[in-house]
mmCIF file of C-alpha atoms in Angstrom:
data_model
loop_
_atom_site.group_PDB
_atom_site.id
_atom_site.type_symbol
_atom_site.label_atom_id
_atom_site.label_comp_id
_atom_site.label_asym_id
_atom_site.label_seq_id
_atom_site.Cartn_x
_atom_site.Cartn_y
_atom_site.Cartn_z
ATOM 1 C CA GLU A 527 84.189 -108.905 -115.294
ATOM 2 C CA ASP A 528 80.450 -108.239 -115.394
ATOM 3 C CA ALA A 529 80.310 -108.254 -111.635
ATOM 4 C CA ALA A 530 83.257 -105.861 -111.462
ATOM 5 C CA GLU A 531 81.563 -103.534 -113.941
ATOM 6 C CA GLU A 532 78.286 -103.708 -112.061
ATOM 7 C CA SER A 533 79.905 -102.896 -108.766
ATOM 8 C CA SER A 534 81.752 -99.930 -110.260
ATOM 9 C CA ILE A 535 78.448 -98.631 -111.685
ATOM 10 C CA SER A 536 76.729 -99.053 -108.372
ATOM 11 C CA ALA A 537 79.644 -97.400 -106.568
ATOM 12 C CA GLU A 538 79.287 -94.500 -108.970
ATOM 13 C CA LEU A 539 75.547 -94.309 -108.317
ATOM 14 C CA VAL A 540 76.043 -94.430 -104.564
ATOM 15 C CA GLY A 541 78.597 -91.625 -104.855
ATOM 16 C CA HIS A 542 76.244 -89.596 -107.016
ATOM 17 C CA ARG A 543 73.402 -90.024 -104.553
ATOM 18 C CA LYS A 544 75.630 -89.129 -101.646
ATOM 19 C CA ARG A 545 76.620 -85.901 -103.410
ATOM 20 C CA LEU A 546 72.957 -85.048 -104.069
ATOM 21 C CA VAL A 547 72.060 -85.667 -100.444
ATOM 22 C CA ASP A 548 75.002 -83.575 -99.184
ATOM 23 C CA GLU A 549 74.043 -80.726 -101.484
ATOM 24 C CA TRP A 550 70.396 -80.936 -100.361
ATOM 25 C CA ASN A 551 71.231 -81.093 -96.647
ATOM 26 C CA THR A 552 73.606 -78.121 -96.918
ATOM 27 C CA TRP A 553 70.872 -76.098 -98.590
ATOM 28 C CA ARG A 554 68.301 -77.162 -95.968
ATOM 29 C CA ALA A 555 70.621 -76.070 -93.144
ATOM 30 C CA ARG A 556 71.052 -72.674 -94.801
ATOM 31 C CA CYS A 557 67.256 -72.298 -95.215
ATOM 32 C CA ARG A 558 66.690 -73.104 -91.577
ATOM 33 C CA GLN A 559 69.267 -70.521 -90.517
ATOM 34 C CA GLU A 560 67.777 -67.849 -92.774
ATOM 35 C CA VAL A 561 64.251 -68.446 -91.482
ATOM 36 C CA ALA A 562 65.469 -68.253 -87.880
ATOM 37 C CA GLU A 563 67.371 -65.013 -88.570
ATOM 38 C CA GLU A 564 64.357 -63.457 -90.246
ATOM 39 C CA GLN A 565 62.134 -64.404 -87.313
ATOM 40 C CA HIS A 566 64.629 -62.972 -84.823
ATOM 41 C CA SER A 567 64.873 -59.669 -86.672
ATOM 42 C CA ARG A 568 61.078 -59.472 -86.821
ATOM 43 C CA ILE A 569 60.808 -60.061 -83.072
ATOM 44 C CA ARG A 570 63.511 -57.433 -82.422
ATOM 45 C CA LEU A 571 61.631 -54.958 -84.601
ATOM 46 C CA ALA A 572 58.391 -55.638 -82.752
ATOM 47 C CA LEU A 573 60.108 -55.195 -79.382
ATOM 48 C CA CYS A 574 61.658 -51.900 -80.511
ATOM 49 C CA ARG A 575 58.230 -50.650 -81.524
ATOM 50 C CA GLU A 576 56.814 -51.617 -78.124
ATOM 51 C CA GLU A 577 59.632 -49.793 -76.323
ATOM 52 C CA SER A 578 59.252 -46.587 -78.331
ATOM 53 C CA LYS A 579 55.499 -46.709 -77.744
ATOM 54 C CA GLU A 580 56.041 -46.907 -73.988
ATOM 55 C CA GLU A 581 58.436 -43.969 -74.100
ATOM 56 C CA ILE A 582 55.842 -41.830 -75.842
ATOM 57 C CA GLU A 583 53.248 -42.725 -73.248
ATOM 58 C CA MET B 360 48.044 -100.731 -98.625
ATOM 59 C CA ARG B 361 44.278 -101.031 -98.847
ATOM 60 C CA PRO B 362 42.600 -97.800 -99.878
ATOM 61 C CA ILE B 363 39.409 -96.489 -98.334
ATOM 62 C CA LEU B 364 36.992 -95.294 -100.957
ATOM 63 C CA LEU B 365 35.088 -92.173 -99.963
ATOM 64 C CA GLN B 366 31.783 -92.082 -101.783
ATOM 65 C CA GLY B 367 29.861 -88.872 -101.365
ATOM 66 C CA HIS B 368 30.585 -86.778 -104.388
ATOM 67 C CA GLU B 369 28.689 -87.111 -107.620
ATOM 68 C CA ARG B 370 31.170 -85.310 -109.805
ATOM 69 C CA SER B 371 34.897 -84.652 -110.214
ATOM 70 C CA LEU B 372 36.963 -83.700 -107.213
ATOM 71 C CA THR B 373 38.764 -80.360 -107.383
ATOM 72 C CA GLN B 374 40.777 -80.099 -104.154
ATOM 73 C CA LEU B 375 41.543 -82.087 -101.013
ATOM 74 C CA LYS B 376 42.962 -80.794 -97.726
ATOM 75 C CA PHE B 377 43.788 -82.419 -94.398
ATOM 76 C CA ASN B 378 43.452 -80.358 -91.231
ATOM 77 C CA LEU B 379 46.589 -79.813 -89.132
ATOM 78 C CA GLU B 380 45.989 -82.847 -86.894
ATOM 79 C CA GLY B 381 45.202 -84.980 -89.906
ATOM 80 C CA ASP B 382 42.089 -86.511 -88.357
ATOM 81 C CA LEU B 383 39.872 -84.739 -90.885
ATOM 82 C CA LEU B 384 39.971 -84.621 -94.652
ATOM 83 C CA PHE B 385 38.062 -81.977 -96.605
ATOM 84 C CA SER B 386 37.035 -82.356 -100.229
ATOM 85 C CA CYS B 387 35.365 -80.109 -102.769
ATOM 86 C CA SER B 388 33.877 -80.964 -106.109
ATOM 87 C CA LYS B 389 32.099 -79.953 -109.264
ATOM 88 C CA ASP B 390 28.895 -81.212 -107.588
ATOM 89 C CA HIS B 391 28.729 -77.874 -105.656
ATOM 90 C CA ILE B 392 29.402 -79.355 -102.219
ATOM 91 C CA VAL B 393 32.222 -79.555 -99.712
ATOM 92 C CA ASN B 394 32.543 -82.649 -97.526
ATOM 93 C CA ALA B 395 34.418 -83.393 -94.309
ATOM 94 C CA TRP B 396 35.568 -86.978 -93.612
ATOM 95 C CA PHE B 397 37.230 -88.824 -90.776
ATOM 96 C CA SER B 398 40.518 -89.723 -92.372
ATOM 97 C CA HIS B 399 41.101 -92.960 -90.413
ATOM 98 C CA ASN B 400 37.926 -94.755 -91.495
ATOM 99 C CA GLY B 401 36.461 -92.653 -94.279
ATOM 100 C CA GLU B 402 33.187 -91.908 -92.507
ATOM 101 C CA ARG B 403 31.593 -88.657 -93.497
ATOM 102 C CA LEU B 404 31.520 -86.052 -90.747
ATOM 103 C CA GLY B 405 29.384 -83.617 -92.629
ATOM 104 C CA THR B 406 28.568 -81.539 -95.676
ATOM 105 C CA TYR B 407 28.925 -77.819 -96.315
ATOM 106 C CA ASP B 408 25.990 -77.069 -98.544
ATOM 107 C CA GLY B 409 25.283 -73.699 -100.148
ATOM 108 C CA HIS B 410 27.390 -73.104 -103.230
ATOM 109 C CA ASN B 411 25.579 -72.893 -106.559
ATOM 110 C CA GLY B 412 28.427 -73.931 -108.802
ATOM 111 C CA THR B 413 31.606 -75.964 -108.959
ATOM 112 C CA VAL B 414 33.597 -75.575 -105.766
ATOM 113 C CA TRP B 415 37.123 -75.115 -107.108
ATOM 114 C CA THR B 416 39.072 -74.730 -103.922
ATOM 115 C CA LEU B 417 39.069 -74.909 -100.132
ATOM 116 C CA ASP B 418 41.294 -74.473 -97.115
ATOM 117 C CA VAL B 419 40.897 -75.098 -93.397
ATOM 118 C CA ASP B 420 42.543 -73.093 -90.603
ATOM 119 C CA SER B 421 45.067 -74.595 -88.165
ATOM 120 C CA GLN B 422 42.461 -74.853 -85.374
ATOM 121 C CA SER B 423 39.910 -76.685 -87.557
ATOM 122 C CA LYS B 424 37.465 -73.921 -86.659
ATOM 123 C CA PHE B 425 36.933 -72.176 -89.988
ATOM 124 C CA LEU B 426 36.822 -73.474 -93.521
ATOM 125 C CA VAL B 427 36.933 -71.290 -96.644
ATOM 126 C CA SER B 428 35.759 -72.363 -100.077
ATOM 127 C CA GLY B 429 35.801 -70.686 -103.462
ATOM 128 C CA SER B 430 33.382 -71.445 -106.250
ATOM 129 C CA ALA B 431 32.279 -70.891 -109.838
ATOM 130 C CA ASP B 432 29.188 -69.212 -108.341
ATOM 131 C CA ASN B 433 31.518 -66.194 -107.841
ATOM 132 C CA THR B 434 31.522 -66.476 -104.060
ATOM 133 C CA LEU B 435 34.039 -67.099 -101.344
ATOM 134 C CA ARG B 436 32.414 -68.648 -98.283
ATOM 135 C CA LEU B 437 33.471 -68.980 -94.678
ATOM 136 C CA TRP B 438 32.086 -72.020 -92.833
ATOM 137 C CA SER B 439 32.052 -73.290 -89.310
ATOM 138 C CA VAL B 440 33.868 -76.625 -89.487
ATOM 139 C CA SER B 441 31.954 -78.152 -86.592
ATOM 140 C CA THR B 442 28.390 -76.983 -87.351
ATOM 141 C CA GLY B 443 28.531 -76.884 -91.169
ATOM 142 C CA LYS B 444 26.940 -73.437 -91.083
ATOM 143 C CA CYS B 445 27.923 -70.850 -93.700
ATOM 144 C CA LEU B 446 29.123 -67.882 -91.617
ATOM 145 C CA TYR B 447 29.875 -65.341 -94.316
ATOM 146 C CA THR B 448 29.732 -64.967 -98.112
ATOM 147 C CA TRP B 449 31.868 -62.621 -100.190
ATOM 148 C CA GLU B 450 30.678 -61.983 -103.758
ATOM 149 C CA PHE B 451 32.839 -61.181 -106.762
ATOM 150 C CA PRO B 452 32.315 -60.557 -110.489
ATOM 151 C CA THR B 453 33.996 -63.863 -111.420
ATOM 152 C CA ALA B 454 34.749 -67.360 -110.098
ATOM 153 C CA VAL B 455 37.074 -68.001 -107.167
ATOM 154 C CA LYS B 456 39.803 -70.399 -108.296
ATOM 155 C CA ARG B 457 42.093 -70.657 -105.283
ATOM 156 C CA VAL B 458 42.002 -69.896 -101.556
ATOM 157 C CA SER B 459 44.583 -70.275 -98.820
ATOM 158 C CA PHE B 460 44.840 -69.407 -95.116
ATOM 159 C CA SER B 461 47.881 -67.674 -93.648
ATOM 160 C CA ASP B 462 49.850 -69.617 -91.025
ATOM 161 C CA ASP B 463 48.411 -67.549 -88.171
ATOM 162 C CA ASP B 464 44.809 -68.049 -89.463
ATOM 163 C CA GLN B 465 44.319 -64.268 -89.526
ATOM 164 C CA GLN B 466 44.158 -63.868 -93.295
ATOM 165 C CA VAL B 467 42.856 -65.580 -96.406
ATOM 166 C CA VAL B 468 44.244 -65.009 -99.890
ATOM 167 C CA CYS B 469 42.093 -65.759 -102.928
ATOM 168 C CA ILE B 470 42.370 -65.630 -106.701
ATOM 169 C CA THR B 471 39.402 -64.688 -108.849
ATOM 170 C CA GLU B 472 39.266 -65.583 -112.494
ATOM 171 C CA GLN B 473 39.925 -63.337 -115.449
ATOM 172 C CA ARG B 474 36.782 -63.097 -117.610
ATOM 173 C CA MET B 475 35.524 -60.755 -120.277
ATOM 174 C CA GLY B 476 35.555 -57.288 -118.813
ATOM 175 C CA HIS B 477 37.105 -58.432 -115.551
ATOM 176 C CA GLN B 478 40.782 -58.763 -114.747
ATOM 177 C CA GLY B 479 42.022 -61.605 -112.630
ATOM 178 C CA ALA B 480 42.472 -60.412 -109.054
ATOM 179 C CA VAL B 481 44.236 -61.400 -105.876
ATOM 180 C CA ARG B 482 42.519 -60.365 -102.651
ATOM 181 C CA VAL B 483 43.575 -60.746 -99.045
ATOM 182 C CA PHE B 484 40.842 -60.760 -96.401
ATOM 183 C CA GLN B 485 41.371 -60.211 -92.717
ATOM 184 C CA ILE B 486 39.431 -62.909 -90.874
ATOM 185 C CA ASN B 487 37.659 -61.779 -87.721
ATOM 186 C CA ARG B 488 38.021 -64.760 -85.382
ATOM 187 C CA ASP B 489 35.985 -63.218 -82.550
ATOM 188 C CA GLY B 490 32.495 -64.443 -81.764
ATOM 189 C CA ASP B 491 30.831 -66.973 -84.025
ATOM 190 C CA GLY B 492 32.692 -65.779 -87.121
ATOM 191 C CA SER B 493 29.667 -64.290 -88.879
ATOM 192 C CA ASP B 494 30.931 -60.714 -88.483
ATOM 193 C CA GLN B 495 33.481 -60.329 -91.269
ATOM 194 C CA PRO B 496 34.760 -57.255 -93.090
ATOM 195 C CA SER B 497 33.117 -57.167 -96.516
ATOM 196 C CA LYS B 498 36.065 -55.351 -98.145
ATOM 197 C CA PRO B 499 39.449 -56.947 -98.708
ATOM 198 C CA LEU B 500 42.473 -55.742 -96.770
ATOM 199 C CA HIS B 501 44.520 -55.812 -99.982
ATOM 200 C CA MET B 502 43.593 -56.252 -103.618
ATOM 201 C CA PHE B 503 45.564 -56.121 -106.854
ATOM 202 C CA ASN B 504 45.493 -57.352 -110.432
ATOM 203 C CA PRO B 505 48.649 -59.295 -111.263
ATOM 204 C CA ILE B 506 50.175 -58.026 -114.491
ATOM 205 C CA GLY B 507 50.814 -60.444 -117.367
ATOM 206 C CA SER B 508 49.704 -64.060 -117.304
ATOM 207 C CA LYS B 509 46.765 -64.805 -114.998
ATOM 208 C CA ALA B 510 47.388 -66.448 -111.649
ATOM 209 C CA THR B 511 46.050 -69.970 -111.121
ATOM 210 C CA VAL B 512 47.392 -70.878 -107.659
ATOM 211 C CA CYS B 513 48.681 -68.960 -104.634
ATOM 212 C CA ALA B 514 49.824 -69.287 -101.042
ATOM 213 C CA PHE B 515 51.365 -67.223 -98.248
ATOM 214 C CA THR B 516 55.117 -67.559 -97.717
ATOM 215 C CA TYR B 517 56.986 -67.338 -94.381
ATOM 216 C CA THR B 518 57.557 -63.625 -95.015
ATOM 217 C CA PRO B 519 54.565 -61.465 -93.963
ATOM 218 C CA ASN B 520 52.630 -59.939 -96.891
ATOM 219 C CA LEU B 521 54.570 -61.941 -99.447
ATOM 220 C CA ILE B 522 52.629 -64.511 -101.481
ATOM 221 C CA VAL B 523 53.820 -66.989 -104.054
ATOM 222 C CA THR B 524 51.763 -67.514 -107.197
ATOM 223 C CA GLY B 525 51.672 -69.918 -110.138
ATOM 224 C CA HIS B 526 50.396 -68.722 -113.513
ATOM 225 C CA GLU B 527 48.721 -69.867 -116.706
ATOM 226 C CA SER B 528 51.902 -69.225 -118.709
ATOM 227 C CA GLY B 529 53.970 -71.448 -116.427
ATOM 228 C CA LYS B 530 55.376 -68.507 -114.522
ATOM 229 C CA VAL B 531 55.969 -68.623 -110.775
ATOM 230 C CA ALA B 532 56.177 -65.289 -108.926
ATOM 231 C CA LEU B 533 56.381 -63.551 -105.554
ATOM 232 C CA PHE B 534 54.001 -60.646 -104.921
ATOM 233 C CA ASP B 535 53.912 -58.056 -102.165
ATOM 234 C CA VAL B 536 50.182 -57.994 -101.358
ATOM 235 C CA THR B 537 50.327 -54.507 -99.811
ATOM 236 C CA THR B 538 51.551 -52.887 -103.047
ATOM 237 C CA GLY B 539 50.610 -55.469 -105.666
ATOM 238 C CA ASP B 540 54.202 -55.407 -106.917
ATOM 239 C CA GLU B 541 55.752 -58.462 -108.463
ATOM 240 C CA VAL B 542 58.857 -58.784 -106.317
ATOM 241 C CA LEU B 543 60.452 -61.665 -108.183
ATOM 242 C CA ASN B 544 59.521 -64.098 -110.918
ATOM 243 C CA ASN B 545 60.674 -67.126 -112.809
ATOM 244 C CA GLU B 546 58.982 -66.812 -116.212
ATOM 245 C CA ARG B 547 60.189 -70.248 -117.281
ATOM 246 C CA ALA B 548 59.382 -72.242 -114.189
ATOM 247 C CA HIS B 549 57.027 -74.313 -116.381
ATOM 248 C CA MET B 550 56.169 -74.384 -120.084
ATOM 249 C CA ASP B 551 52.398 -74.616 -119.502
ATOM 250 C CA VAL B 552 49.687 -73.902 -116.884
ATOM 251 C CA VAL B 553 50.685 -74.328 -113.251
ATOM 252 C CA THR B 554 47.953 -76.586 -111.841
ATOM 253 C CA ASP B 555 48.918 -77.021 -108.186
ATOM 254 C CA MET B 556 51.301 -75.609 -105.607
ATOM 255 C CA GLN B 557 52.011 -77.001 -102.135
ATOM 256 C CA LEU B 558 54.541 -75.619 -99.666
ATOM 257 C CA SER B 559 56.922 -77.477 -97.373
ATOM 258 C CA THR B 560 56.155 -77.392 -93.639
ATOM 259 C CA ASP B 561 58.537 -74.467 -93.045
ATOM 260 C CA LYS B 562 57.536 -72.866 -96.383
ATOM 261 C CA THR B 563 61.149 -72.520 -97.541
ATOM 262 C CA TYR B 564 60.434 -74.564 -100.644
ATOM 263 C CA PHE B 565 57.414 -75.652 -102.617
ATOM 264 C CA ILE B 566 56.313 -78.037 -105.323
ATOM 265 C CA THR B 567 54.327 -77.156 -108.431
ATOM 266 C CA SER B 568 52.661 -79.379 -111.011
ATOM 267 C CA SER B 569 51.939 -78.369 -114.577
ATOM 268 C CA LYS B 570 50.201 -79.402 -117.755
ATOM 269 C CA ASP B 571 53.731 -79.457 -119.223
ATOM 270 C CA LYS B 572 53.973 -82.972 -117.665
ATOM 271 C CA THR B 573 56.529 -81.971 -115.063
ATOM 272 C CA ALA B 574 56.477 -81.167 -111.384
ATOM 273 C CA ARG B 575 59.179 -78.988 -109.871
ATOM 274 C CA LEU B 576 60.623 -78.048 -106.521
ATOM 275 C CA HIS B 577 61.422 -74.347 -106.073
ATOM 276 C CA ASP B 578 63.343 -72.356 -103.494
ATOM 277 C CA THR B 579 60.753 -69.917 -102.063
ATOM 278 C CA LYS B 580 63.281 -67.134 -101.516
ATOM 279 C CA THR B 581 64.980 -67.149 -104.926
ATOM 280 C CA LEU B 582 62.389 -69.067 -107.018
ATOM 281 C CA ARG B 583 65.288 -71.162 -108.289
ATOM 282 C CA VAL B 584 64.193 -74.568 -109.588
ATOM 283 C CA LEU B 585 65.781 -77.158 -107.311
ATOM 284 C CA LYS B 586 64.451 -80.385 -108.799
ATOM 285 C CA THR B 587 62.404 -81.499 -111.803
ATOM 286 C CA PHE B 588 60.222 -84.589 -112.068
ATOM 287 C CA THR B 589 59.387 -85.390 -115.672
ATOM 288 C CA THR B 590 56.423 -87.666 -116.425
ATOM 289 C CA GLU B 591 54.592 -88.599 -119.638
ATOM 290 C CA THR B 592 51.242 -87.133 -118.713
ATOM 291 C CA PRO B 593 49.838 -83.654 -117.911
ATOM 292 C CA LEU B 594 49.923 -83.190 -114.138
ATOM 293 C CA ASN B 595 47.098 -81.770 -112.033
ATOM 294 C CA SER B 596 48.543 -82.080 -108.565
ATOM 295 C CA ALA B 597 51.792 -82.457 -106.660
ATOM 296 C CA ALA B 598 52.265 -83.008 -102.931
ATOM 297 C CA LEU B 599 55.203 -83.290 -100.542
ATOM 298 C CA ASP B 600 55.562 -86.052 -97.973
ATOM 299 C CA PRO B 601 56.358 -84.187 -94.725
ATOM 300 C CA PHE B 602 58.817 -86.791 -93.401
ATOM 301 C CA ARG B 603 59.992 -89.043 -96.193
ATOM 302 C CA PRO B 604 61.982 -87.629 -99.114
ATOM 303 C CA TYR B 605 59.175 -88.335 -101.587
ATOM 304 C CA VAL B 606 56.827 -86.302 -103.707
ATOM 305 C CA LEU B 607 53.460 -87.533 -104.984
ATOM 306 C CA LEU B 608 52.268 -86.609 -108.458
ATOM 307 C CA GLY B 609 48.870 -87.076 -110.068
ATOM 308 C CA GLY B 610 47.324 -86.279 -113.395
ATOM 309 C CA GLY B 611 46.281 -87.967 -116.594
ATOM 310 C CA GLN B 612 45.059 -87.102 -120.012
ATOM 311 C CA GLU B 613 41.763 -85.292 -120.399
ATOM 312 C CA ALA B 614 38.705 -87.492 -120.926
ATOM 313 C CA MET B 615 38.456 -86.455 -124.573
ATOM 314 C CA GLN B 616 41.881 -87.815 -125.415
ATOM 315 C CA VAL B 617 41.607 -90.965 -123.367
ATOM 316 C CA THR B 618 39.440 -92.807 -125.892
ATOM 317 C CA THR B 619 42.105 -92.425 -128.550
ATOM 318 C CA THR B 620 44.873 -93.984 -126.464
ATOM 319 C CA SER B 621 45.208 -97.347 -124.809
ATOM 320 C CA LEU B 622 43.741 -97.501 -121.322
ATOM 321 C CA ARG B 623 46.620 -99.580 -120.062
ATOM 322 C CA GLN B 624 49.147 -96.822 -120.006
ATOM 323 C CA GLY B 625 49.114 -96.097 -116.338
ATOM 324 C CA LYS B 626 47.724 -92.657 -116.896
ATOM 325 C CA PHE B 627 45.712 -92.478 -113.718
ATOM 326 C CA GLU B 628 48.212 -93.576 -111.134
ATOM 327 C CA THR B 629 49.657 -91.612 -108.250
ATOM 328 C CA ARG B 630 53.381 -91.466 -108.933
ATOM 329 C CA PHE B 631 55.929 -91.449 -106.151
ATOM 330 C CA TRP B 632 59.237 -89.756 -106.894
ATOM 331 C CA HIS B 633 62.333 -89.356 -104.782
ATOM 332 C CA LYS B 634 62.567 -85.619 -104.285
ATOM 333 C CA VAL B 635 66.354 -85.434 -104.048
ATOM 334 C CA PHE B 636 67.384 -88.086 -106.594
ATOM 335 C CA GLU B 637 64.640 -87.163 -109.103
ATOM 336 C CA GLU B 638 63.902 -90.861 -109.659
ATOM 337 C CA GLU B 639 60.455 -92.429 -109.898
ATOM 338 C CA ILE B 640 60.095 -95.025 -107.143
ATOM 339 C CA GLY B 641 56.564 -96.359 -107.486
ATOM 340 C CA ARG B 642 52.970 -95.958 -108.602
ATOM 341 C CA VAL B 643 49.602 -96.551 -106.994
ATOM 342 C CA LYS B 644 46.655 -97.448 -109.199
ATOM 343 C CA GLY B 645 42.986 -96.923 -108.507
ATOM 344 C CA HIS B 646 41.258 -94.087 -110.268
ATOM 345 C CA PHE B 647 39.264 -94.496 -113.483
ATOM 346 C CA GLY B 648 40.077 -91.021 -114.708
ATOM 347 C CA PRO B 649 42.667 -88.291 -114.224
ATOM 348 C CA ILE B 650 43.765 -87.517 -110.683
ATOM 349 C CA ASN B 651 42.873 -83.913 -109.958
ATOM 350 C CA THR B 652 44.161 -83.460 -106.436
ATOM 351 C CA ILE B 653 46.489 -85.119 -103.933
ATOM 352 C CA ALA B 654 46.946 -84.327 -100.236
ATOM 353 C CA VAL B 655 49.378 -85.950 -97.825
ATOM 354 C CA HIS B 656 48.481 -86.527 -94.159
ATOM 355 C CA PRO B 657 50.473 -84.029 -92.033
ATOM 356 C CA GLY B 658 51.763 -86.947 -89.947
ATOM 357 C CA GLY B 659 52.836 -88.801 -93.075
ATOM 358 C CA SER B 660 50.695 -91.853 -92.256
ATOM 359 C CA SER B 661 48.463 -91.695 -95.321
ATOM 360 C CA TYR B 662 47.621 -89.762 -98.425
ATOM 361 C CA ALA B 663 44.424 -89.025 -100.313
ATOM 362 C CA SER B 664 43.757 -88.638 -104.017
ATOM 363 C CA GLY B 665 40.680 -87.135 -105.644
ATOM 364 C CA GLY B 666 39.780 -87.984 -109.203
ATOM 365 C CA GLU B 667 37.878 -86.866 -112.223
ATOM 366 C CA ASP B 668 35.921 -90.110 -111.549
ATOM 367 C CA GLY B 669 34.268 -88.530 -108.481
ATOM 368 C CA TYR B 670 36.043 -90.736 -105.935
ATOM 369 C CA VAL B 671 38.350 -89.888 -103.072
ATOM 370 C CA ARG B 672 40.777 -92.669 -102.155
ATOM 371 C CA VAL B 673 42.561 -92.581 -98.813
ATOM 372 C CA HIS B 674 45.636 -94.790 -98.656
ATOM 373 C CA HIS B 675 47.036 -95.667 -95.242
ATOM 374 C CA TYR B 676 50.644 -96.786 -95.460
ATOM 375 C CA ASP B 677 51.696 -100.172 -94.113
ATOM 376 C CA GLU B 678 54.146 -100.179 -91.246
ATOM 377 C CA THR B 679 56.729 -101.776 -93.519
ATOM 378 C CA TYR B 680 56.570 -98.699 -95.717
ATOM 379 C CA SER B 681 57.375 -96.335 -92.869
ATOM 380 C CA LYS B 682 60.255 -98.531 -91.713
ATOM 381 C CA ALA B 683 61.706 -99.241 -95.137
ATOM 382 C CA LYS B 684 65.069 -97.709 -95.960
ATOM 383 C CA PRO B 685 65.292 -98.219 -99.708
ATOM 384 C CA TYR B 686 68.277 -95.903 -99.983
ATOM 385 C CA GLY B 687 70.281 -97.182 -97.037
ATOM 386 C CA ASP B 688 71.216 -94.990 -94.120
ATOM 387 C CA LEU B 689 71.481 -91.655 -95.940
ATOM 388 C CA VAL B 690 69.857 -88.999 -93.786
ATOM 389 C CA ILE B 691 67.867 -86.523 -95.862
ATOM 390 C CA GLU B 692 66.709 -83.349 -94.149
ATOM 391 C CA ASN B 693 63.080 -82.462 -94.805
#
């Protein structure tokens, strides 16, 4: 009985940890995407500035 | 895990920093000096001598060319890492409490203390990297006085001109350095002084420690608290392991209160917590007084702690530690 109880507790804990890890990893993936998008838009902006500068010259 | 004891400071340590490669460790102290050490064997590379007061803070650029330090002598100094020469000195009306380089090494942000007649200020300096480094602009590129509670810690974020700050009240905030505007804040990030702040490698999240006995992980973009690590002692420092899902916390009661409590209470241990599960996983003993600062090797192979006792301890992890999988095969993104 004790062993059964223990294993159900540990199964619960494993499930809980798995949920925490999934939640964390999902958030990390989103962060990575957002950083990449921000960098891309910054590069695009810089390139646009370069182009308009050349046109003026 | 046998620690290397770095003996070279005569008073409390205030901040530790590894360079990007991790071969060098820099330390500053209340004894007015900054030291550079070889992290693998603890030999001293050199000393940066010139400050006339407690050196509260330091940072080193990504090329290990320039070092900046801020002191109670009201100066911010730029040093040549390799020669130990002081290249430039900026003077202020009050002490410099925190400095930090930008990722591209082009700028330095610093916090000066609020004192009678002087508001606390945040300044950003453009660093001229040409020549020997002795030709620096004397005026800051940006300067502002944060409204409300005074800032204690700061760092650049991944967004240009946006810095993140920690405050005396426990507040955490984002400031636009060009306008001085507080863009976002979390007034209740902590209940007491924010004592340390260290960002993740990609700067998308950061950890803070506080006298309120907790350390917290925050989302840089939203300032949402992601995780909380609750201890039983005021915390002075919190660091992130760059590869393993652990955070390292250090602190301890002030010397005055120590005599009234039992020594054997594990007050001066570095605490390891799992950053996702919010569970304490271990402690490392060693210091005879509060731990003031912790830095993790950028390669994750060691960490260093600096204490009120005047010692720096560098702990190189055993191979078994790096290979251990205490939580099974769960893959946790950094």
